[in-house]
Short mmCIF file of N, CA and C in Angstrom, two decimals:
data_model
loop_
_atom_site.label_atom_id
_atom_site.label_comp_id
_atom_site.label_asym_id
_atom_site.label_seq_id
_atom_site.Cartn_x
_atom_site.Cartn_y
_atom_site.Cartn_z
N UNK C 297 0.86 -0.95 0.03
CA UNK C 297 -0.21 0.14 0.35
C UNK C 297 1.27 1.43 0.05
N UNK C 298 0.55 2.19 -0.86
CA UNK C 298 1.39 3.20 -0.67
C UNK C 298 0.25 4.76 -0.89
N UNK C 299 0.88 5.73 -0.08
CA UNK C 299 -0.10 6.56 0.44
C UNK C 299 1.06 8.04 0.07
N UNK C 300 0.25 9.12 -0.88
CA UNK C 300 1.08 10.56 -0.68
C UNK C 300 0.75 11.11 0.57
N UNK C 301 1.60 11.88 0.84
CA UNK C 301 1.68 12.91 1.45
C UNK C 301 1.63 14.05 1.33
N UNK C 302 0.13 14.55 1.53
CA UNK C 302 0.25 16.07 1.18
C UNK C 302 -0.28 17.17 2.52
N UNK C 303 0.29 18.16 2.15
CA UNK C 303 -0.13 19.49 2.77
C UNK C 303 -0.97 20.43 2.14
N UNK C 304 -1.88 20.39 3.23
CA UNK C 304 -3.43 21.03 2.91
C UNK C 304 -3.76 21.70 4.04
N UNK C 305 -4.14 23.80 4.05
CA UNK C 305 -4.41 23.75 4.96
C UNK C 305 -3.85 23.92 6.38
N UNK C 306 -2.61 23.97 6.78
CA UNK C 306 -2.05 23.04 7.85
C UNK C 306 -1.99 22.30 7.87
N UNK C 307 -2.65 21.35 7.59
CA UNK C 307 -2.59 19.63 7.86
C UNK C 307 -1.96 18.59 6.79
N UNK C 308 -1.41 17.86 7.31
CA UNK C 308 -0.53 16.72 6.67
C UNK C 308 -1.75 15.95 6.21
N UNK C 309 -1.97 15.70 5.27
CA UNK C 309 -2.87 14.15 4.92
C UNK C 309 -2.42 13.43 4.13
N UNK C 310 -2.56 12.19 4.56
CA UNK C 310 -2.59 10.71 3.76
C UNK C 310 -3.39 10.65 2.70
N UNK C 311 -3.05 10.44 1.41
CA UNK C 311 -3.72 10.06 0.56
C UNK C 311 -3.96 8.61 0.11
N UNK C 312 -4.74 7.58 -0.38
CA UNK C 312 -3.97 6.16 -0.61
C UNK C 312 -3.89 6.50 -2.39
N UNK C 313 -2.87 5.84 -3.15
CA UNK C 313 -2.71 6.01 -4.17
C UNK C 313 -3.43 4.91 -4.79
N UNK C 314 -4.32 5.72 -5.76
CA UNK C 314 -5.60 4.66 -6.24
C UNK C 314 -5.06 4.34 -7.83
N UNK C 315 -6.11 3.26 -8.90
CA UNK C 315 -5.70 2.91 -10.08
C UNK C 315 -5.61 4.07 -10.75
N UNK C 316 -6.57 4.94 -10.46
CA UNK C 316 -6.90 6.20 -11.32
C UNK C 316 -5.79 7.10 -11.35
N UNK C 317 -4.94 7.09 -10.23
CA UNK C 317 -3.66 7.67 -10.15
C UNK C 317 -2.93 7.19 -11.32
N UNK C 318 -2.59 5.81 -11.14
CA UNK C 318 -1.70 5.31 -12.16
C UNK C 318 -2.13 4.88 -13.63
N UNK C 319 -3.50 5.47 -13.90
CA UNK C 319 -3.66 5.18 -15.20
C UNK C 319 -2.67 5.89 -16.12
N UNK C 320 -2.44 5.36 -17.21
CA UNK C 320 -1.01 5.79 -18.35
C UNK C 320 0.01 5.86 -17.84
N UNK C 321 0.45 5.15 -16.60
CA UNK C 321 2.14 4.60 -16.13
C UNK C 321 2.23 2.88 -16.55
N UNK C 322 3.01 2.88 -17.39
CA UNK C 322 3.51 1.71 -17.51
C UNK C 322 4.65 1.45 -16.67
N UNK C 323 5.07 0.04 -15.92
CA UNK C 323 6.23 0.00 -15.70
C UNK C 323 6.90 -1.02 -16.17
N UNK C 324 8.10 -1.01 -16.59
CA UNK C 324 8.55 -1.86 -17.66
C UNK C 324 9.69 -2.91 -16.99
N UNK C 325 9.98 -2.45 -15.69
CA UNK C 325 10.60 -3.64 -14.64
C UNK C 325 10.54 -3.26 -13.24
N UNK C 326 11.41 -3.74 -12.60
CA UNK C 326 10.99 -3.63 -10.86
C UNK C 326 11.90 -2.24 -10.85
N UNK C 327 10.52 -1.91 -9.77
CA UNK C 327 10.62 -0.38 -9.30
C UNK C 327 10.47 0.02 -7.46
N UNK C 328 11.07 0.42 -6.78
CA UNK C 328 10.57 0.48 -5.26
C UNK C 328 10.06 1.62 -5.21
N UNK C 329 9.99 1.41 -3.81
CA UNK C 329 8.96 2.49 -3.41
C UNK C 329 9.29 3.96 -3.89
N UNK C 330 10.71 4.65 -3.67
CA UNK C 330 11.08 5.74 -4.01
C UNK C 330 10.86 6.18 -5.58
N UNK C 331 11.05 5.39 -6.54
CA UNK C 331 10.91 5.29 -7.84
C UNK C 331 9.68 5.28 -7.79
N UNK C 332 8.63 5.10 -7.61
CA UNK C 332 7.19 4.95 -8.02
C UNK C 332 6.72 6.16 -7.57
N UNK C 333 7.46 6.86 -6.61
CA UNK C 333 7.24 8.11 -5.76
C UNK C 333 7.58 9.36 -6.90
N UNK C 334 8.87 8.93 -6.93
CA UNK C 334 9.06 10.43 -8.07
C UNK C 334 8.16 9.63 -9.30
N UNK C 335 7.87 8.87 -9.61
CA UNK C 335 6.93 8.69 -11.09
C UNK C 335 5.68 9.46 -10.51
N UNK C 336 4.89 9.17 -9.58
CA UNK C 336 4.12 10.23 -9.14
C UNK C 336 3.88 11.36 -9.13
N UNK C 337 4.73 12.10 -8.45
CA UNK C 337 5.16 13.53 -8.36
C UNK C 337 4.92 13.71 -9.90
N UNK C 338 5.95 13.14 -10.58
CA UNK C 338 5.97 14.29 -11.89
C UNK C 338 4.71 14.21 -12.74
N UNK C 339 3.96 12.80 -12.81
CA UNK C 339 2.40 13.28 -13.31
C UNK C 339 1.54 13.69 -12.58
N UNK C 340 1.24 13.88 -10.93
CA UNK C 340 0.48 14.67 -10.45
C UNK C 340 0.58 15.89 -9.91
N UNK C 341 2.04 16.55 -10.34
CA UNK C 341 2.29 17.70 -9.73
C UNK C 341 2.79 18.88 -10.41
N UNK C 342 3.10 20.03 -10.37
CA UNK C 342 3.71 20.93 -11.14
C UNK C 342 4.12 21.59 -9.91
N UNK C 343 5.74 22.22 -10.26
CA UNK C 343 6.58 22.50 -9.95
C UNK C 343 6.74 24.05 -9.78
N UNK C 344 6.27 24.71 -8.85
CA UNK C 344 6.44 26.33 -8.65
C UNK C 344 7.79 26.61 -8.20
N UNK C 345 8.78 27.25 -9.17
CA UNK C 345 10.44 27.48 -9.20
C UNK C 345 9.92 28.95 -7.78
N UNK C 346 9.29 29.95 -7.52
CA UNK C 346 9.81 30.92 -6.91
C UNK C 346 9.19 30.66 -5.37
N UNK C 347 8.37 29.28 -5.22
CA UNK C 347 7.64 28.78 -3.65
C UNK C 347 8.82 27.42 -3.54
N UNK C 348 9.71 27.23 -4.42
CA UNK C 348 10.29 25.51 -4.24
C UNK C 348 9.37 24.80 -3.82
N UNK C 349 7.95 24.83 -4.49
CA UNK C 349 7.20 23.90 -4.21
C UNK C 349 6.25 22.84 -5.34
N UNK C 350 6.29 21.59 -5.08
CA UNK C 350 5.40 20.53 -5.71
C UNK C 350 3.85 20.71 -5.55
N UNK C 351 3.31 21.53 -6.35
CA UNK C 351 1.80 21.63 -6.33
C UNK C 351 1.26 20.48 -6.97
N UNK C 352 0.26 19.85 -6.24
CA UNK C 352 -1.11 18.98 -7.13
C UNK C 352 -1.67 19.76 -7.83
N UNK C 353 -1.38 19.03 -9.19
CA UNK C 353 -2.24 19.80 -10.48
C UNK C 353 -3.82 19.76 -10.01
N UNK C 354 -4.30 19.17 -9.41
CA UNK C 354 -5.73 19.36 -9.21
C UNK C 354 -6.20 20.06 -8.02
N UNK C 355 -5.42 20.96 -7.23
CA UNK C 355 -5.63 22.04 -5.89
C UNK C 355 -5.33 21.15 -5.01
N UNK C 356 -4.96 20.17 -4.17
CA UNK C 356 -5.58 19.44 -3.52
C UNK C 356 -4.46 19.74 -2.05
N UNK C 357 -3.55 20.09 -2.60
CA UNK C 357 -2.50 21.03 -1.66
C UNK C 357 -0.69 20.47 -2.34
N UNK C 358 0.14 20.85 -1.10
CA UNK C 358 1.33 20.75 -1.51
C UNK C 358 2.15 19.28 -1.70
N UNK C 359 2.65 18.66 -2.12
CA UNK C 359 3.18 17.05 -2.58
C UNK C 359 4.20 17.23 -1.53
N UNK C 360 4.21 16.03 -0.60
CA UNK C 360 5.51 16.15 0.15
C UNK C 360 6.64 15.17 0.00
N UNK C 361 5.44 14.08 -0.10
CA UNK C 361 6.43 12.82 -0.44
C UNK C 361 5.21 11.44 -0.42
N UNK C 362 5.67 10.37 -0.17
CA UNK C 362 5.24 9.06 0.01
C UNK C 362 5.52 8.55 0.90
N UNK C 363 4.48 7.71 1.48
CA UNK C 363 4.66 6.52 2.54
C UNK C 363 4.31 5.40 1.81
N UNK C 364 5.18 4.09 2.03
CA UNK C 364 4.78 2.71 1.95
C UNK C 364 4.77 1.87 2.78
N UNK C 365 4.09 1.08 2.84
CA UNK C 365 3.91 -0.31 3.72
C UNK C 365 3.88 -1.37 3.46
#
């Protein structure tokens, strides 16, 4: 199980990764949690240079990282 760590309105939220989030991602080999987190970050966020933040494209908050269990 993997969750995204999102900062929104002064709170951290854990958002479970869903099949919809993974749509369009083709994994051609073995990857670990850190690699998958990077792939999801690139797909789901935009980077704001002035703020040095990765912002979720859907407006749900700031991308902080991932947690794998």
